[in-house]
Amino acid sequence: MSALVATVVLLAVVCAGHTALLVAVVRRLRIQAELLADVEERGLPARALPVGAAVGAFSVTDTDGRVFSAGDPSGPTLVAMLSPTCGSCRRLRREFGAVAARWPGGRSRVVVVVTGPSATAAYARRLAPTARIVVDAAGAVRDAFAVTAFPAIFVVASTGELSWTGRWAHSVPRHPADPTPVYGQALM
């Protein structure tokens, strides 16, 4: 009888310990989910030049025949770098049009750069009504921004310096001078 009582007590202690461990794991998962949601809301910086860095020298022509180069004196420019071989770029391509349509200065201040050996203007043709399209098969623009991963979005000041970088359309600032993303919290 005493062996049975000892076994039941031992099982009760083990079950209580497992329950406490389970509660701690669930609590930690909730904290982690909140942190990840916060990072997703604010957006991750692009894997490229940091904010404040000067974009390297380049000069290319968009599909309309207009020249695009670092540091346009007419104002801040929103630049998205996409690659046809990037799965995340397909998602960004769908979302970016709405952000580009709201960008101050309109189509002349928004540039989509399609880069890589398989780059074609057809890849970004759905964005043509709201953005200028640059095909950068040689990678000159990609190298000027030091992009190492796609997608990458930048706000380039009229001085040629980066005032914001990110990876997702929902985290693009509402206005070049406003550090608050289109949706969500202020950027740090």
Short mmCIF file of C-alpha atoms in Angstrom, two decimals:
data_model
loop_
_atom_site.label_atom_id
_atom_site.label_comp_id
_atom_site.label_asym_id
_atom_site.label_seq_id
_atom_site.Cartn_x
_atom_site.Cartn_y
_atom_site.Cartn_z
CA MET A 1 0.00 0.00 0.00
CA SER A 2 2.76 2.46 0.86
CA ALA A 3 4.45 1.70 -2.50
CA LEU A 4 1.21 2.58 -4.28
CA VAL A 5 0.91 5.88 -2.40
CA ALA A 6 4.55 6.72 -3.14
CA THR A 7 4.02 5.97 -6.85
CA VAL A 8 0.91 8.15 -7.00
CA VAL A 9 2.70 11.02 -5.23
CA LEU A 10 5.70 10.69 -7.57
CA LEU A 11 3.42 10.74 -10.63
CA ALA A 12 1.60 13.81 -9.25
CA VAL A 13 4.94 15.62 -8.77
CA VAL A 14 6.08 14.68 -12.29
CA CYS A 15 2.75 15.84 -13.80
CA ALA A 16 2.95 19.13 -11.88
CA GLY A 17 6.50 19.65 -13.13
CA HIS A 18 5.47 18.95 -16.73
CA THR A 19 2.52 21.34 -16.38
CA ALA A 20 4.79 24.09 -15.04
CA LEU A 21 7.22 23.51 -17.92
CA LEU A 22 4.39 23.61 -20.45
CA VAL A 23 3.08 26.91 -19.02
CA ALA A 24 6.59 28.41 -19.21
CA VAL A 25 7.03 27.30 -22.84
CA VAL A 26 3.64 28.70 -23.87
CA ARG A 27 4.43 32.01 -22.14
CA ARG A 28 7.79 32.21 -23.95
CA LEU A 29 6.15 31.42 -27.30
CA ARG A 30 3.65 34.26 -26.79
CA ILE A 31 6.50 36.70 -26.07
CA GLN A 32 8.38 35.47 -29.15
CA ALA A 33 5.27 35.85 -31.32
CA GLU A 34 4.83 39.45 -30.12
CA LEU A 35 8.48 40.22 -30.90
CA LEU A 36 8.20 38.74 -34.38
CA ALA A 37 4.97 40.63 -35.05
CA ASP A 38 6.69 43.85 -33.98
CA VAL A 39 9.64 43.21 -36.30
CA GLU A 40 7.30 42.36 -39.18
CA GLU A 41 5.27 45.50 -38.52
CA ARG A 42 8.29 47.82 -38.44
CA GLY A 43 10.02 46.04 -41.29
CA LEU A 44 13.52 44.73 -41.64
CA PRO A 45 16.23 46.87 -43.20
CA ALA A 46 17.38 45.90 -46.68
CA ARG A 47 20.53 43.83 -46.95
CA ALA A 48 22.46 46.60 -48.60
CA LEU A 49 23.91 50.01 -47.76
CA PRO A 50 22.78 51.34 -44.37
CA VAL A 51 20.71 54.46 -43.80
CA GLY A 52 22.89 57.55 -44.22
CA ALA A 53 25.27 55.91 -46.70
CA ALA A 54 25.78 57.48 -50.10
CA VAL A 55 24.66 55.41 -53.07
CA GLY A 56 27.50 54.61 -55.47
CA ALA A 57 27.68 56.34 -58.84
CA PHE A 58 25.55 54.91 -61.64
CA SER A 59 23.50 56.14 -64.56
CA VAL A 60 20.96 53.97 -66.38
CA THR A 61 17.99 54.54 -68.65
CA ASP A 62 14.47 53.43 -67.73
CA THR A 63 12.02 51.86 -70.18
CA ASP A 64 10.65 55.35 -71.00
CA GLY A 65 14.12 56.55 -72.06
CA ARG A 66 14.62 58.76 -68.98
CA VAL A 67 17.93 58.71 -67.11
CA PHE A 68 17.97 57.39 -63.54
CA SER A 69 21.02 58.11 -61.37
CA ALA A 70 21.91 58.46 -57.70
CA GLY A 71 20.87 61.76 -56.14
CA ASP A 72 18.06 63.26 -58.15
CA PRO A 73 17.92 66.96 -57.14
CA SER A 74 14.14 67.14 -57.62
CA GLY A 75 13.45 65.23 -54.40
CA PRO A 76 13.46 61.88 -52.59
CA THR A 77 12.97 58.80 -54.74
CA LEU A 78 11.44 55.46 -53.74
CA VAL A 79 13.46 52.62 -55.27
CA ALA A 80 12.54 48.92 -55.22
CA MET A 81 15.04 46.25 -56.28
CA LEU A 82 13.48 43.04 -57.55
CA SER A 83 14.89 39.88 -59.07
CA PRO A 84 12.90 37.49 -61.27
CA THR A 85 14.49 34.55 -59.41
CA CYS A 86 13.33 35.79 -55.97
CA GLY A 87 10.13 34.30 -54.55
CA SER A 88 9.61 37.12 -52.04
CA CYS A 89 9.89 39.64 -54.89
CA ARG A 90 6.69 38.23 -56.39
CA ARG A 91 4.83 39.09 -53.18
CA LEU A 92 6.39 42.56 -53.08
CA ARG A 93 5.55 43.14 -56.72
CA ARG A 94 1.85 42.65 -55.91
CA GLU A 95 1.91 44.99 -52.86
CA PHE A 96 4.29 47.67 -54.11
CA GLY A 97 1.88 49.23 -56.61
CA ALA A 98 -0.39 50.58 -53.85
CA VAL A 99 2.57 52.10 -51.98
CA ALA A 100 3.97 53.60 -55.19
CA ALA A 101 0.61 55.16 -56.04
CA ARG A 102 0.66 57.10 -52.75
CA TRP A 103 4.29 58.22 -53.00
CA PRO A 104 4.74 62.04 -53.15
CA GLY A 105 5.79 63.14 -56.62
CA GLY A 106 4.02 60.24 -58.31
CA ARG A 107 5.49 57.99 -60.96
CA SER A 108 8.50 60.24 -61.61
CA ARG A 109 9.70 59.71 -57.99
CA VAL A 110 9.26 55.90 -57.93
CA VAL A 111 11.65 53.48 -59.65
CA VAL A 112 11.48 49.68 -59.83
CA VAL A 113 14.81 48.09 -60.73
CA VAL A 114 14.59 44.57 -62.15
CA THR A 115 18.05 43.09 -61.82
CA GLY A 116 19.88 39.88 -62.57
CA PRO A 117 20.78 37.89 -65.68
CA SER A 118 17.12 37.07 -66.41
CA ALA A 119 15.89 40.65 -65.86
CA THR A 120 13.23 41.90 -68.28
CA ALA A 121 10.81 44.83 -68.26
CA ALA A 122 7.93 42.36 -68.61
CA TYR A 123 8.60 41.15 -65.05
CA ALA A 124 7.53 44.53 -63.64
CA ARG A 125 5.06 45.67 -66.31
CA ARG A 126 2.15 45.68 -63.83
CA LEU A 127 3.98 48.40 -61.90
CA ALA A 128 4.53 50.63 -64.96
CA PRO A 129 1.46 52.85 -64.27
CA THR A 130 2.86 53.86 -60.86
CA ALA A 131 6.64 53.48 -61.28
CA ARG A 132 9.44 53.91 -63.77
CA ILE A 133 10.98 50.54 -64.73
CA VAL A 134 14.74 50.04 -65.01
CA VAL A 135 16.16 46.77 -66.36
CA ASP A 136 19.56 46.23 -64.74
CA ALA A 137 20.78 42.95 -66.23
CA ALA A 138 24.45 43.93 -65.76
CA GLY A 139 23.92 44.76 -62.06
CA ALA A 140 25.24 48.35 -62.06
CA VAL A 141 22.38 49.69 -59.92
CA ARG A 142 22.43 46.63 -57.65
CA ASP A 143 26.18 47.17 -57.08
CA ALA A 144 25.71 50.91 -56.41
CA PHE A 145 23.26 50.06 -53.60
CA ALA A 146 25.41 47.07 -52.47
CA VAL A 147 22.33 44.82 -52.46
CA THR A 148 23.08 41.28 -51.25
CA ALA A 149 19.52 39.96 -50.90
CA PHE A 150 16.14 40.63 -52.50
CA PRO A 151 13.69 42.27 -52.24
CA ALA A 152 15.20 45.60 -51.22
CA ILE A 153 13.43 48.98 -50.99
CA PHE A 154 15.12 52.33 -50.50
CA VAL A 155 14.27 55.99 -50.07
CA VAL A 156 17.07 57.95 -51.73
CA ALA A 157 17.37 61.60 -50.68
CA SER A 158 18.11 64.27 -53.25
CA THR A 159 21.71 64.24 -51.95
CA GLY A 160 22.14 60.62 -53.02
CA GLU A 161 22.11 59.29 -49.45
CA LEU A 162 19.75 56.62 -48.20
CA SER A 163 17.16 57.97 -45.77
CA TRP A 164 15.35 54.62 -45.31
CA THR A 165 15.82 50.96 -46.27
CA GLY A 166 13.51 47.99 -45.95
CA ARG A 167 12.37 44.70 -47.43
CA TRP A 168 8.56 44.89 -47.44
CA ALA A 169 6.06 47.26 -49.00
CA HIS A 170 3.96 47.59 -45.83
CA SER A 171 6.89 49.17 -43.96
CA VAL A 172 7.65 51.94 -46.48
CA PRO A 173 7.34 55.41 -44.84
CA ARG A 174 4.25 57.43 -45.72
CA HIS A 175 6.42 60.34 -46.77
CA PRO A 176 10.19 60.65 -47.29
CA ALA A 177 10.55 62.95 -44.26
CA ASP A 178 8.25 60.85 -42.05
CA PRO A 179 9.85 57.80 -40.36
CA THR A 180 6.46 56.19 -39.75
CA PRO A 181 5.71 53.21 -42.04
CA VAL A 182 2.59 53.14 -44.19
CA TYR A 183 1.12 50.56 -41.82
CA GLY A 184 2.30 50.22 -38.25
CA GLN A 185 4.74 51.57 -35.72
CA ALA A 186 7.50 54.14 -36.02
CA LEU A 187 10.84 52.82 -37.22
CA MET A 188 13.81 52.71 -34.87
#
